[in-house]
Amino acid sequence: DNVRVLHGDGTRGWPEFAPYDAIVVAASGPEVPRSLRDQLRIGGRLVIPIGDEARVQELKRITRTTATAFEEEDLGPVAFVPLIGAEGWHEQDAQIDAHPLARWPIRARRSRERSAVELIEHHAEALPPLSDDAFGAMFDRFGNARIVLLGEATHGTSEFYRARAEITRRLVERQGFNIVAVEADWPDAAQIDAYVRQRPVSMADRPFTRFPTWMWRNAEMRDFVGWLKRHNARLSGGDAYVSFHGLDLYSLNSSTEAVIAYLDNVDPEAARVARERYGCLTPWQADPATYGRAALSTGYAPCEEAVTKMLKELLDRRIDYAAQDGESYFDAAQNARLVAAAEEYYRIMYYGSAESWNHRDRHMFETLRAILGARGPQSKAVVWAHNSHIGNAAATEMGSHGEINIGQLCREEFGASAALIGFSTDHGTVAAASDWRGPMEVMTVRPSHPESYERLCAKTSGNCFLLDLRPDGRRDLLDELSRPRLERAIGVVYRPQTERASHYFDAVLPRQFDAWTWFRETRAVEPLPVATAPGTPETFPFGV
């Protein structure tokens, strides 16, 4: 008895019963309709999604504070159907995908989706089982590259790690690759490098014990490191070995300790100076992120000059130090670079995500360049990192936000000598946390979004395939896939309840990658314990 229903133009509201305490709009408009706003009572609230694109909008809460004044709040990203009406989208606009780079009728879109699935089915190359040597052989086509970048759609999927291990093994054994560089901290990876090259290692320091431990401390990684150690043992020594390196910059404390330990051995006076300068960072050792907040609140960077001076002096003494042990010097210099980069990273992270993201990826790229330079002009590297780092950012939503990544920088620097290979899945399980620094969980990965590249692959008959995205003989496929679609990215945190907003972004797949490796169903990595039980025999480096 107390419900009235009007079928009409929702953007006009219902003036006959105004003013209202609350108005809820379950469709997205290009802006807040004036009619709805004016029909609010003072103190009344209007909730409506607003945005220029039909795919993603911002949920707005409008509160009327006086007869002429309104307050507006952003409640986060959402995705709603379009609001049709005189103060919303026009009828013809509502019948299209409103992405500014891709507009066509819904009927044609459905037809094109079928065409895209058929073209993927036609060009997809079925991959053998991961246990088959023929799996890695399918990637021989990228053997002439200087750098092969292997991605992953999550940081906790077994198939991604095992596939990268098989591809890397093939590139090392058959194509002359002699560097493995991963999205991990330099000091941790340096311990693995020493282990696989039969160099002295500190058994007291065990790698990959910082969150997220499962990202590198897992059974899949243990098996690859074991293979790498056996491979290097068969070599004649010298420069024939395969080295293992970390590219990331989160190891502020470990890197300062590594620089001081090195200088203790080669130059005790310089070590004393390093302790004094790096002592500036001591108050923030437990949580380096708080350094950035302190620098922002005080208006200056208290440690910038100290860490920069330390790096400069270490580089100035390169000839003297390197003459004693070139590899140890290179390791110390990279740690000093990392300290300087980390100090800046934690300082700028409070100014905006694009700036801190770009600083991190530039550091990883420059570290990769330094490794290639140290190994000589014939060196060839395999890089393991998330798709968001190794796919060309210029071909994704990241680029429109001013973000760059390793893949884009490699493409600009090395051109066709860099091969960018993405990995993805439709559903399965993944090792991830619900929140940053939270405990690892084995979570269910939802089936892919209907508007995603992953869903196109899921509609084919293939369970595991390679899709070569280079132009030769594939122009029809590339043309069809070259409109923006959604792509999924799961990091160390997975939030399936907000998956569309938290884990999908727009991308143009053929511009983002040179190839796409697809698994229909995947499972979580097998984590290894960080600490062993008392009395349990321990095997370095993974303690199992």
Coordinates of C-alpha atoms in Angstrom, one line a residue:
D1 CA 0.0 0.0 0.0
N2 CA 2.9 2.4 0.6
V3 CA 4.8 1.8 -2.7
R4 CA 4.3 3.8 -5.9
V5 CA 6.1 2.9 -9.2
L6 CA 6.8 5.2 -12.1
H7 CA 8.0 3.9 -15.4
G8 CA 9.6 6.8 -17.2
D9 CA 12.8 8.9 -17.5
G10 CA 14.7 8.2 -14.3
T11 CA 17.1 11.2 -14.8
R12 CA 14.1 13.5 -14.3
G13 CA 13.2 12.1 -10.9
W14 CA 9.7 12.4 -9.6
P15 CA 9.0 16.0 -8.7
E16 CA 5.4 15.3 -7.5
F17 CA 6.7 13.7 -4.3
A18 CA 9.8 15.8 -3.7
P19 CA 11.8 16.6 -1.6
Y20 CA 13.4 13.2 -0.8
D21 CA 15.5 12.1 2.2
A22 CA 17.4 9.6 -0.1
I23 CA 17.7 8.9 -3.8
V24 CA 19.5 5.7 -5.0
V25 CA 20.4 5.4 -8.7
A26 CA 21.4 2.0 -9.9
A27 CA 22.8 3.1 -13.3
S28 CA 25.7 5.2 -14.3
G29 CA 25.5 8.7 -15.9
P30 CA 28.0 11.0 -17.4
E31 CA 27.3 13.5 -14.5
V32 CA 24.9 14.0 -11.6
P33 CA 21.5 14.9 -13.1
R34 CA 20.4 18.3 -11.9
S35 CA 16.8 17.3 -11.5
L36 CA 17.7 14.6 -9.0
R37 CA 20.0 16.8 -7.0
D38 CA 17.4 19.6 -6.8
Q39 CA 14.8 17.1 -5.5
L40 CA 16.8 16.4 -2.4
R41 CA 15.7 17.6 1.0
I42 CA 18.3 19.7 2.9
G43 CA 20.4 16.9 4.6
G44 CA 19.2 14.4 2.0
R45 CA 21.6 12.1 0.2
L46 CA 21.9 11.0 -3.4
V47 CA 24.0 7.9 -4.3
I48 CA 24.9 7.5 -8.0
P49 CA 27.7 6.0 -10.1
I50 CA 29.3 8.6 -12.4
G51 CA 31.9 8.2 -15.2
D52 CA 32.7 8.8 -18.9
E53 CA 33.1 5.1 -19.6
A54 CA 30.5 2.4 -19.4
R55 CA 32.9 -0.1 -17.8
V56 CA 34.2 1.7 -14.7
Q57 CA 32.7 4.6 -12.8
E58 CA 33.1 6.3 -9.4
L59 CA 30.3 5.9 -6.9
K60 CA 29.4 9.3 -5.6
R61 CA 27.4 10.4 -2.5
I62 CA 25.9 13.8 -2.9
T63 CA 24.6 15.5 0.3
R64 CA 22.5 18.7 0.2
T65 CA 23.8 21.0 2.9
T66 CA 21.8 24.2 2.1
A67 CA 19.3 25.3 -0.6
T68 CA 22.2 26.0 -3.0
A69 CA 25.2 24.0 -1.6
F70 CA 26.1 20.3 -1.9
E71 CA 28.9 18.1 -0.7
E72 CA 30.3 15.3 -2.8
E73 CA 32.1 12.1 -1.7
D74 CA 33.9 9.4 -3.7
L75 CA 33.0 5.9 -2.5
G76 CA 35.2 3.9 -4.9
P77 CA 35.2 2.4 -8.3
V78 CA 32.1 0.5 -9.5
A79 CA 30.6 -0.9 -12.8
F80 CA 27.0 -0.2 -13.6
V81 CA 24.8 -0.3 -16.7
P82 CA 24.2 3.1 -18.4
L83 CA 21.6 5.6 -17.1
I84 CA 19.4 6.5 -20.1
G85 CA 17.5 9.7 -20.2
A86 CA 17.5 13.4 -20.9
E87 CA 20.1 14.1 -18.2
G88 CA 22.0 10.9 -18.7
W89 CA 23.2 8.9 -21.8
H90 CA 21.2 9.2 -25.0
E91 CA 19.6 6.0 -26.3
Q92 CA 22.2 5.5 -29.0
D93 CA 25.0 5.9 -26.5
A94 CA 23.5 3.3 -24.3
Q95 CA 23.6 0.7 -27.0
I96 CA 27.4 0.9 -27.4
D97 CA 30.4 0.0 -25.4
A98 CA 31.3 3.6 -24.2
H99 CA 35.1 3.0 -24.0
P100 CA 36.5 6.0 -25.9
L101 CA 38.8 3.7 -28.0
A102 CA 36.1 1.1 -28.9
R103 CA 32.5 2.0 -29.9
W104 CA 30.2 -0.4 -31.8
P105 CA 26.6 -1.8 -31.5
I106 CA 26.0 -4.6 -29.0
R107 CA 24.8 -6.9 -31.8
A108 CA 28.0 -6.3 -33.7
R109 CA 30.0 -6.8 -30.5
R110 CA 28.5 -10.3 -30.0
S111 CA 29.4 -11.1 -33.6
R112 CA 32.9 -9.9 -33.2
E113 CA 33.3 -11.9 -29.9
R114 CA 32.5 -15.0 -31.8
S115 CA 35.0 -14.0 -34.5
A116 CA 37.7 -13.4 -31.9
V117 CA 37.1 -16.8 -30.3
E118 CA 37.3 -18.5 -33.7
L119 CA 40.5 -16.7 -34.6
I120 CA 42.1 -17.6 -31.3
E121 CA 41.1 -21.2 -31.9
H122 CA 42.6 -21.1 -35.3
H123 CA 46.0 -19.5 -34.3
A124 CA 46.5 -21.1 -30.9
E125 CA 49.2 -23.7 -30.7
A126 CA 48.5 -26.5 -28.2
L127 CA 51.3 -26.9 -25.6
P128 CA 52.5 -30.3 -24.4
P129 CA 52.4 -31.2 -20.7
L130 CA 54.8 -29.3 -18.5
S131 CA 56.6 -32.5 -17.7
D132 CA 57.4 -33.0 -21.4
D133 CA 60.7 -31.5 -22.8
A134 CA 58.7 -30.4 -25.9
F135 CA 57.0 -27.7 -23.8
G136 CA 60.1 -25.6 -23.6
A137 CA 60.9 -26.3 -27.2
M138 CA 57.8 -24.4 -28.2
F139 CA 59.5 -21.2 -27.1
D140 CA 62.7 -21.7 -29.2
R141 CA 61.3 -19.1 -31.6
F142 CA 62.3 -16.4 -29.0
G143 CA 65.9 -17.8 -28.7
N144 CA 67.4 -15.0 -30.8
A145 CA 66.3 -12.3 -28.4
R146 CA 68.7 -10.6 -25.9
I147 CA 66.1 -10.6 -23.2
V148 CA 63.1 -12.9 -22.8
L149 CA 60.6 -11.6 -20.2
L150 CA 58.3 -14.2 -18.7
G151 CA 55.2 -13.0 -16.9
E152 CA 52.5 -14.3 -14.6
A153 CA 49.0 -13.3 -13.9
T154 CA 49.4 -14.0 -10.2
H155 CA 52.2 -14.3 -7.7
G156 CA 51.0 -17.7 -6.5
T157 CA 50.2 -20.1 -9.4
S158 CA 52.2 -23.3 -9.8
E159 CA 51.8 -23.6 -13.5
F160 CA 53.3 -20.2 -14.1
Y161 CA 56.4 -21.0 -12.1
R162 CA 56.8 -24.5 -13.7
A163 CA 56.3 -23.1 -17.2
R164 CA 58.9 -20.4 -16.7
A165 CA 61.3 -22.9 -15.3
E166 CA 60.9 -25.2 -18.3
I167 CA 61.2 -22.3 -20.8
T168 CA 64.3 -20.9 -19.0
R169 CA 65.9 -24.4 -18.9
R170 CA 65.5 -24.6 -22.6
L171 CA 66.8 -21.1 -23.3
V172 CA 69.8 -21.8 -21.1
E173 CA 70.7 -25.2 -22.5
R174 CA 69.9 -24.5 -26.2
Q175 CA 70.0 -20.7 -26.7
G176 CA 72.9 -19.5 -24.6
F177 CA 71.1 -17.5 -22.0
N178 CA 73.3 -17.0 -18.9
I179 CA 71.3 -14.7 -16.6
V180 CA 68.1 -15.3 -14.7
A181 CA 66.7 -12.1 -13.1
V182 CA 63.5 -12.1 -11.0
E183 CA 61.1 -9.8 -9.3
A184 CA 62.8 -10.3 -5.9
D185 CA 65.2 -8.5 -3.6
W186 CA 68.9 -8.3 -4.6
P187 CA 70.4 -9.7 -1.3
D188 CA 68.0 -12.7 -1.2
A189 CA 68.7 -13.5 -4.8
A190 CA 72.4 -13.1 -4.2
Q191 CA 72.3 -16.0 -1.7
I192 CA 70.7 -18.2 -4.4
D193 CA 73.3 -17.0 -6.9
A194 CA 76.1 -18.0 -4.6
Y195 CA 74.5 -21.4 -3.9
V196 CA 73.9 -22.3 -7.6
R197 CA 77.5 -21.3 -8.5
Q198 CA 79.1 -23.2 -5.6
R199 CA 80.4 -19.9 -4.0
P200 CA 80.6 -19.4 -0.2
V201 CA 77.2 -18.6 1.4
S202 CA 76.1 -17.6 4.9
M203 CA 74.0 -20.4 6.2
A204 CA 72.8 -18.1 8.9
D205 CA 70.9 -15.9 6.4
R206 CA 68.1 -17.6 4.6
P207 CA 66.5 -16.0 1.6
F208 CA 62.9 -15.0 1.0
T209 CA 61.7 -14.8 4.6
R210 CA 60.0 -11.4 4.1
F211 CA 56.3 -11.1 3.2
P212 CA 55.2 -12.6 0.8
T213 CA 57.3 -15.6 1.6
W214 CA 55.4 -18.0 -0.7
M215 CA 56.2 -15.9 -3.8
W216 CA 59.8 -17.4 -4.0
R217 CA 59.9 -19.8 -1.1
N218 CA 57.9 -22.5 -2.8
A219 CA 58.5 -26.1 -4.0
E220 CA 58.4 -25.0 -7.7
M221 CA 61.2 -22.5 -7.1
R222 CA 63.2 -25.0 -5.0
D223 CA 63.1 -27.5 -7.9
F224 CA 64.3 -24.8 -10.4
V225 CA 67.1 -23.7 -8.1
G226 CA 68.2 -27.3 -7.7
W227 CA 68.3 -27.8 -11.5
L228 CA 70.3 -24.5 -11.9
K229 CA 72.9 -25.7 -9.4
R230 CA 73.3 -29.0 -11.1
H231 CA 73.5 -27.3 -14.5
N232 CA 76.3 -24.9 -13.3
A233 CA 78.2 -27.8 -11.7
R234 CA 78.5 -29.4 -15.2
L235 CA 80.1 -26.3 -16.7
S236 CA 83.8 -25.6 -17.1
G237 CA 83.6 -22.5 -14.9
G238 CA 84.6 -18.9 -15.8
D239 CA 81.9 -16.9 -17.5
A240 CA 80.0 -20.0 -18.6
Y241 CA 77.9 -20.2 -15.5
V242 CA 74.3 -19.0 -15.3
S243 CA 73.8 -16.3 -12.6
F244 CA 70.7 -15.6 -10.6
H245 CA 69.7 -12.0 -9.6
G246 CA 67.0 -10.0 -7.9
L247 CA 65.7 -6.8 -9.5
D248 CA 63.5 -5.3 -6.7
L249 CA 64.2 -2.6 -4.1
Y250 CA 62.5 -3.5 -0.9
S251 CA 65.5 -4.9 0.9
L252 CA 66.6 -1.6 2.5
N253 CA 68.0 -3.1 5.7
S254 CA 69.6 -6.2 4.1
S255 CA 71.3 -4.1 1.5
T256 CA 72.8 -1.6 4.1
E257 CA 74.1 -4.6 6.0
A258 CA 75.6 -6.1 2.9
V259 CA 77.4 -2.8 2.0
I260 CA 78.9 -2.5 5.5
A261 CA 79.9 -6.2 5.6
Y262 CA 81.7 -5.8 2.2
L263 CA 83.5 -2.7 3.4
D264 CA 84.5 -4.3 6.6
N265 CA 86.6 -6.7 4.5
V266 CA 88.1 -4.3 2.0
D267 CA 88.2 -0.9 3.7
P268 CA 87.4 -0.7 7.5
E269 CA 87.5 3.1 7.5
A270 CA 85.0 3.3 4.8
A271 CA 82.9 0.8 6.7
R272 CA 82.9 3.1 9.7
V273 CA 81.7 6.0 7.5
A274 CA 79.0 3.7 6.1
R275 CA 77.7 2.8 9.5
E276 CA 77.5 6.5 10.4
R277 CA 75.7 7.5 7.2
Y278 CA 73.3 4.5 7.1
G279 CA 72.6 5.0 10.8
C280 CA 70.3 7.8 9.6
L281 CA 67.9 5.1 8.5
T282 CA 67.9 3.2 11.8
P283 CA 64.7 4.7 13.2
W284 CA 62.7 3.3 10.2
Q285 CA 64.3 -0.2 10.0
A286 CA 61.3 -2.0 11.3
D287 CA 58.9 -0.3 8.8
P288 CA 60.7 1.6 6.0
A289 CA 57.4 3.0 4.7
T290 CA 57.2 5.2 7.8
Y291 CA 60.3 7.0 6.5
G292 CA 58.4 8.5 3.6
R293 CA 55.7 9.8 6.0
A294 CA 58.3 11.3 8.2
A295 CA 60.1 13.0 5.3
L296 CA 56.8 14.3 4.0
S297 CA 55.7 15.7 7.4
T298 CA 59.0 17.4 8.1
G299 CA 59.4 18.8 4.6
Y300 CA 62.9 17.3 3.9
A301 CA 64.5 14.0 3.3
P302 CA 66.9 13.4 6.2
C303 CA 68.8 10.5 4.7
E304 CA 68.9 11.4 1.0
E305 CA 72.3 13.1 1.1
A306 CA 73.9 10.4 3.3
V307 CA 72.9 7.4 1.1
T308 CA 73.8 9.3 -2.1
K309 CA 77.3 10.1 -0.8
M310 CA 77.8 6.5 0.2
L311 CA 76.9 5.3 -3.3
K312 CA 79.1 7.9 -5.0
E313 CA 82.1 7.1 -2.9
L314 CA 81.7 3.4 -3.5
L315 CA 81.5 4.0 -7.2
D316 CA 84.5 6.4 -7.1
R317 CA 86.7 3.7 -5.6
R318 CA 85.6 1.1 -8.1
I319 CA 89.1 0.5 -9.6
D320 CA 90.7 -0.2 -6.2
Y321 CA 87.8 -2.3 -4.8
A322 CA 87.2 -4.3 -8.0
A323 CA 90.8 -5.2 -8.3
Q324 CA 90.5 -7.2 -5.1
D325 CA 87.3 -9.1 -6.1
G326 CA 85.2 -7.8 -9.0
E327 CA 82.1 -9.9 -8.3
S328 CA 82.0 -8.9 -4.6
Y329 CA 82.4 -5.3 -5.6
F330 CA 79.6 -5.5 -8.1
D331 CA 77.3 -7.0 -5.5
A332 CA 78.2 -4.3 -3.0
A333 CA 77.7 -1.5 -5.6
Q334 CA 74.3 -2.9 -6.5
N335 CA 73.3 -3.0 -2.8
A336 CA 74.4 0.6 -2.4
R337 CA 72.3 1.6 -5.5
L338 CA 69.4 -0.2 -4.0
V339 CA 69.7 1.7 -0.7
A340 CA 69.7 5.0 -2.5
A341 CA 66.8 3.9 -4.7
A342 CA 64.8 2.5 -1.7
E343 CA 65.3 5.7 0.2
E344 CA 63.8 7.7 -2.7
Y345 CA 61.0 5.1 -3.2
Y346 CA 59.8 5.2 0.3
R347 CA 60.0 9.0 0.3
I348 CA 58.0 9.5 -2.9
M349 CA 55.4 6.8 -2.3
Y350 CA 53.3 9.4 -0.4
Y351 CA 53.2 11.7 -3.4
G352 CA 51.3 9.3 -5.7
S353 CA 51.2 5.8 -7.0
A354 CA 52.4 6.5 -10.5
E355 CA 55.6 8.2 -9.3
S356 CA 56.5 5.5 -6.9
W357 CA 55.6 2.7 -9.3
N358 CA 57.7 4.3 -12.0
H359 CA 60.7 4.7 -9.7
R360 CA 60.5 1.0 -8.8
D361 CA 60.3 -0.2 -12.3
R362 CA 63.1 2.1 -13.5
H363 CA 65.3 0.7 -10.7
M364 CA 64.5 -2.9 -11.8
F365 CA 65.3 -2.0 -15.4
E366 CA 68.5 -0.2 -14.6
T367 CA 69.5 -3.2 -12.4
L368 CA 68.9 -5.5 -15.4
R369 CA 71.0 -3.3 -17.6
A370 CA 73.8 -3.3 -15.0
I371 CA 73.8 -7.1 -14.9
L372 CA 73.9 -7.4 -18.7
G373 CA 76.8 -5.0 -18.7
A374 CA 78.7 -6.9 -16.1
R375 CA 78.3 -10.2 -17.9
G376 CA 79.5 -8.7 -21.2
P377 CA 78.1 -8.0 -24.7
Q378 CA 77.2 -11.7 -25.3
S379 CA 75.1 -12.0 -22.2
K380 CA 71.4 -12.9 -22.5
A381 CA 68.8 -12.7 -19.8
V382 CA 65.5 -14.3 -18.8
V383 CA 63.4 -12.1 -16.6
W384 CA 60.6 -13.5 -14.3
A385 CA 58.1 -10.9 -13.1
H386 CA 54.4 -10.2 -13.0
N387 CA 52.5 -9.4 -16.2
S388 CA 52.0 -5.9 -15.0
H389 CA 55.8 -5.4 -15.0
I390 CA 56.8 -7.2 -18.2
G391 CA 53.9 -6.4 -20.6
N392 CA 54.3 -3.1 -22.4
A393 CA 52.6 -0.6 -20.1
A394 CA 52.0 1.8 -23.0
A395 CA 49.5 -0.7 -24.3
T396 CA 47.4 -0.8 -21.1
E397 CA 45.4 1.4 -18.8
M398 CA 48.6 1.9 -16.8
G399 CA 50.0 4.0 -19.7
S400 CA 47.0 6.3 -19.6
H401 CA 47.8 6.9 -15.9
G402 CA 51.4 7.9 -16.6
E403 CA 52.8 4.5 -15.5
I404 CA 55.7 2.7 -17.1
N405 CA 57.2 -0.7 -16.5
I406 CA 60.2 -3.0 -17.3
G407 CA 58.6 -4.3 -20.4
Q408 CA 58.0 -0.9 -21.9
L409 CA 61.6 0.2 -21.1
C410 CA 63.0 -3.0 -22.6
R411 CA 61.0 -2.5 -25.7
E412 CA 62.2 1.1 -26.1
E413 CA 65.9 0.1 -25.3
F414 CA 66.2 -3.2 -27.1
G415 CA 63.4 -3.2 -29.6
A416 CA 62.7 -6.6 -31.2
S417 CA 65.6 -8.1 -29.1
A418 CA 63.2 -8.1 -26.2
A419 CA 60.5 -10.8 -26.2
L420 CA 57.6 -10.1 -23.9
I421 CA 55.5 -13.2 -23.0
G422 CA 52.4 -13.1 -20.8
F423 CA 50.8 -15.9 -18.8
S424 CA 47.2 -16.2 -17.7
T425 CA 44.4 -18.5 -16.6
D426 CA 40.6 -18.8 -16.4
H427 CA 40.0 -20.4 -13.0
G428 CA 41.5 -22.6 -10.3
T429 CA 43.3 -21.9 -7.0
V430 CA 46.0 -19.4 -6.0
A431 CA 48.3 -18.7 -3.1
A432 CA 47.6 -15.2 -1.9
A433 CA 46.6 -13.1 1.1
S434 CA 43.4 -11.2 1.8
D435 CA 45.4 -8.2 3.0
W436 CA 48.9 -6.9 2.8
R437 CA 51.1 -8.8 5.3
G438 CA 48.2 -11.1 6.0
P439 CA 48.6 -14.9 6.2
M440 CA 48.8 -16.9 3.0
E441 CA 45.6 -18.7 1.9
V442 CA 44.8 -21.0 -0.9
M443 CA 42.0 -19.1 -2.6
T444 CA 39.6 -20.0 -5.4
V445 CA 40.2 -18.0 -8.5
R446 CA 36.8 -17.0 -10.1
P447 CA 36.1 -17.8 -13.7
S448 CA 37.2 -14.8 -15.9
H449 CA 35.2 -11.7 -16.6
P450 CA 32.9 -11.9 -19.6
E451 CA 34.6 -8.9 -21.3
S452 CA 38.1 -10.1 -20.8
Y453 CA 40.8 -11.6 -23.0
E454 CA 40.8 -14.6 -20.6
R455 CA 37.1 -15.3 -21.3
L456 CA 37.8 -15.3 -25.0
C457 CA 40.4 -18.0 -24.4
A458 CA 38.1 -19.9 -22.1
K459 CA 35.5 -20.1 -24.9
T460 CA 37.9 -22.0 -27.1
S461 CA 38.4 -25.8 -26.9
G462 CA 42.1 -25.5 -25.8
N463 CA 43.2 -26.2 -22.2
C464 CA 46.8 -25.0 -22.6
F465 CA 48.1 -23.1 -25.6
L466 CA 50.6 -20.5 -26.9
L467 CA 49.2 -17.6 -28.9
D468 CA 52.0 -16.0 -30.9
L469 CA 51.1 -12.3 -31.2
R470 CA 53.8 -11.2 -33.7
P471 CA 52.5 -10.0 -37.1
D472 CA 53.8 -12.7 -39.4
G473 CA 50.7 -14.4 -40.9
R474 CA 48.5 -13.3 -38.0
R475 CA 47.1 -10.0 -39.1
D476 CA 43.5 -11.1 -38.9
L477 CA 44.0 -12.2 -35.3
L478 CA 45.9 -9.1 -34.3
D479 CA 43.3 -6.8 -35.9
E480 CA 40.5 -8.6 -34.0
L481 CA 42.3 -8.5 -30.6
S482 CA 43.5 -4.9 -31.0
R483 CA 40.6 -3.2 -29.3
P484 CA 40.8 -2.7 -25.5
R485 CA 39.5 -5.6 -23.4
L486 CA 39.8 -6.4 -19.8
E487 CA 42.8 -8.4 -18.4
R488 CA 43.1 -9.9 -14.9
A489 CA 46.1 -9.2 -12.6
I490 CA 46.3 -10.9 -9.2
G491 CA 49.3 -9.9 -7.0
V492 CA 50.1 -11.2 -3.5
V493 CA 46.7 -9.9 -2.4
Y494 CA 43.5 -11.3 -3.9
R495 CA 40.1 -9.9 -3.2
P496 CA 37.5 -11.9 -5.2
Q497 CA 34.6 -10.1 -3.6
T498 CA 35.8 -6.9 -5.5
E499 CA 37.5 -8.6 -8.3
R500 CA 36.3 -6.4 -11.2
A501 CA 37.5 -3.2 -9.5
S502 CA 40.6 -4.7 -7.7
H503 CA 42.0 -7.0 -10.4
Y504 CA 41.0 -6.0 -13.9
F505 CA 42.4 -3.3 -16.2
D506 CA 42.1 -2.4 -19.9
A507 CA 44.8 -3.6 -22.3
V508 CA 45.5 -4.1 -26.0
L509 CA 46.9 -7.6 -25.9
P510 CA 48.9 -7.7 -29.2
R511 CA 50.7 -4.4 -28.3
Q512 CA 51.3 -5.5 -24.7
F513 CA 52.9 -8.9 -25.4
D514 CA 54.7 -10.8 -28.2
A515 CA 53.0 -14.0 -27.0
W516 CA 50.3 -15.2 -24.6
T517 CA 50.5 -18.5 -22.7
W518 CA 47.2 -19.8 -21.6
F519 CA 46.1 -22.3 -19.0
R520 CA 42.4 -23.1 -18.5
E521 CA 42.7 -24.3 -14.9
T522 CA 45.6 -23.7 -12.5
R523 CA 46.5 -24.5 -8.9
A524 CA 48.3 -22.7 -6.1
V525 CA 52.0 -23.0 -5.5
E526 CA 53.2 -25.3 -2.8
P527 CA 54.7 -23.0 -0.1
L528 CA 57.8 -24.0 1.9
P529 CA 58.2 -23.3 5.6
V530 CA 60.1 -20.3 6.7
A531 CA 61.4 -21.9 9.9
T532 CA 62.2 -25.6 10.5
A533 CA 61.3 -27.5 13.6
P534 CA 64.0 -27.9 16.2
G535 CA 66.3 -30.8 15.5
T536 CA 65.1 -31.1 11.8
P537 CA 68.0 -31.3 9.3
E538 CA 68.1 -28.1 7.3
T539 CA 69.1 -27.9 3.6
F540 CA 70.2 -24.4 2.3
P541 CA 68.7 -22.3 0.9
F542 CA 65.1 -23.4 1.4
G543 CA 65.4 -25.2 4.7
V544 CA 63.7 -28.4 3.7

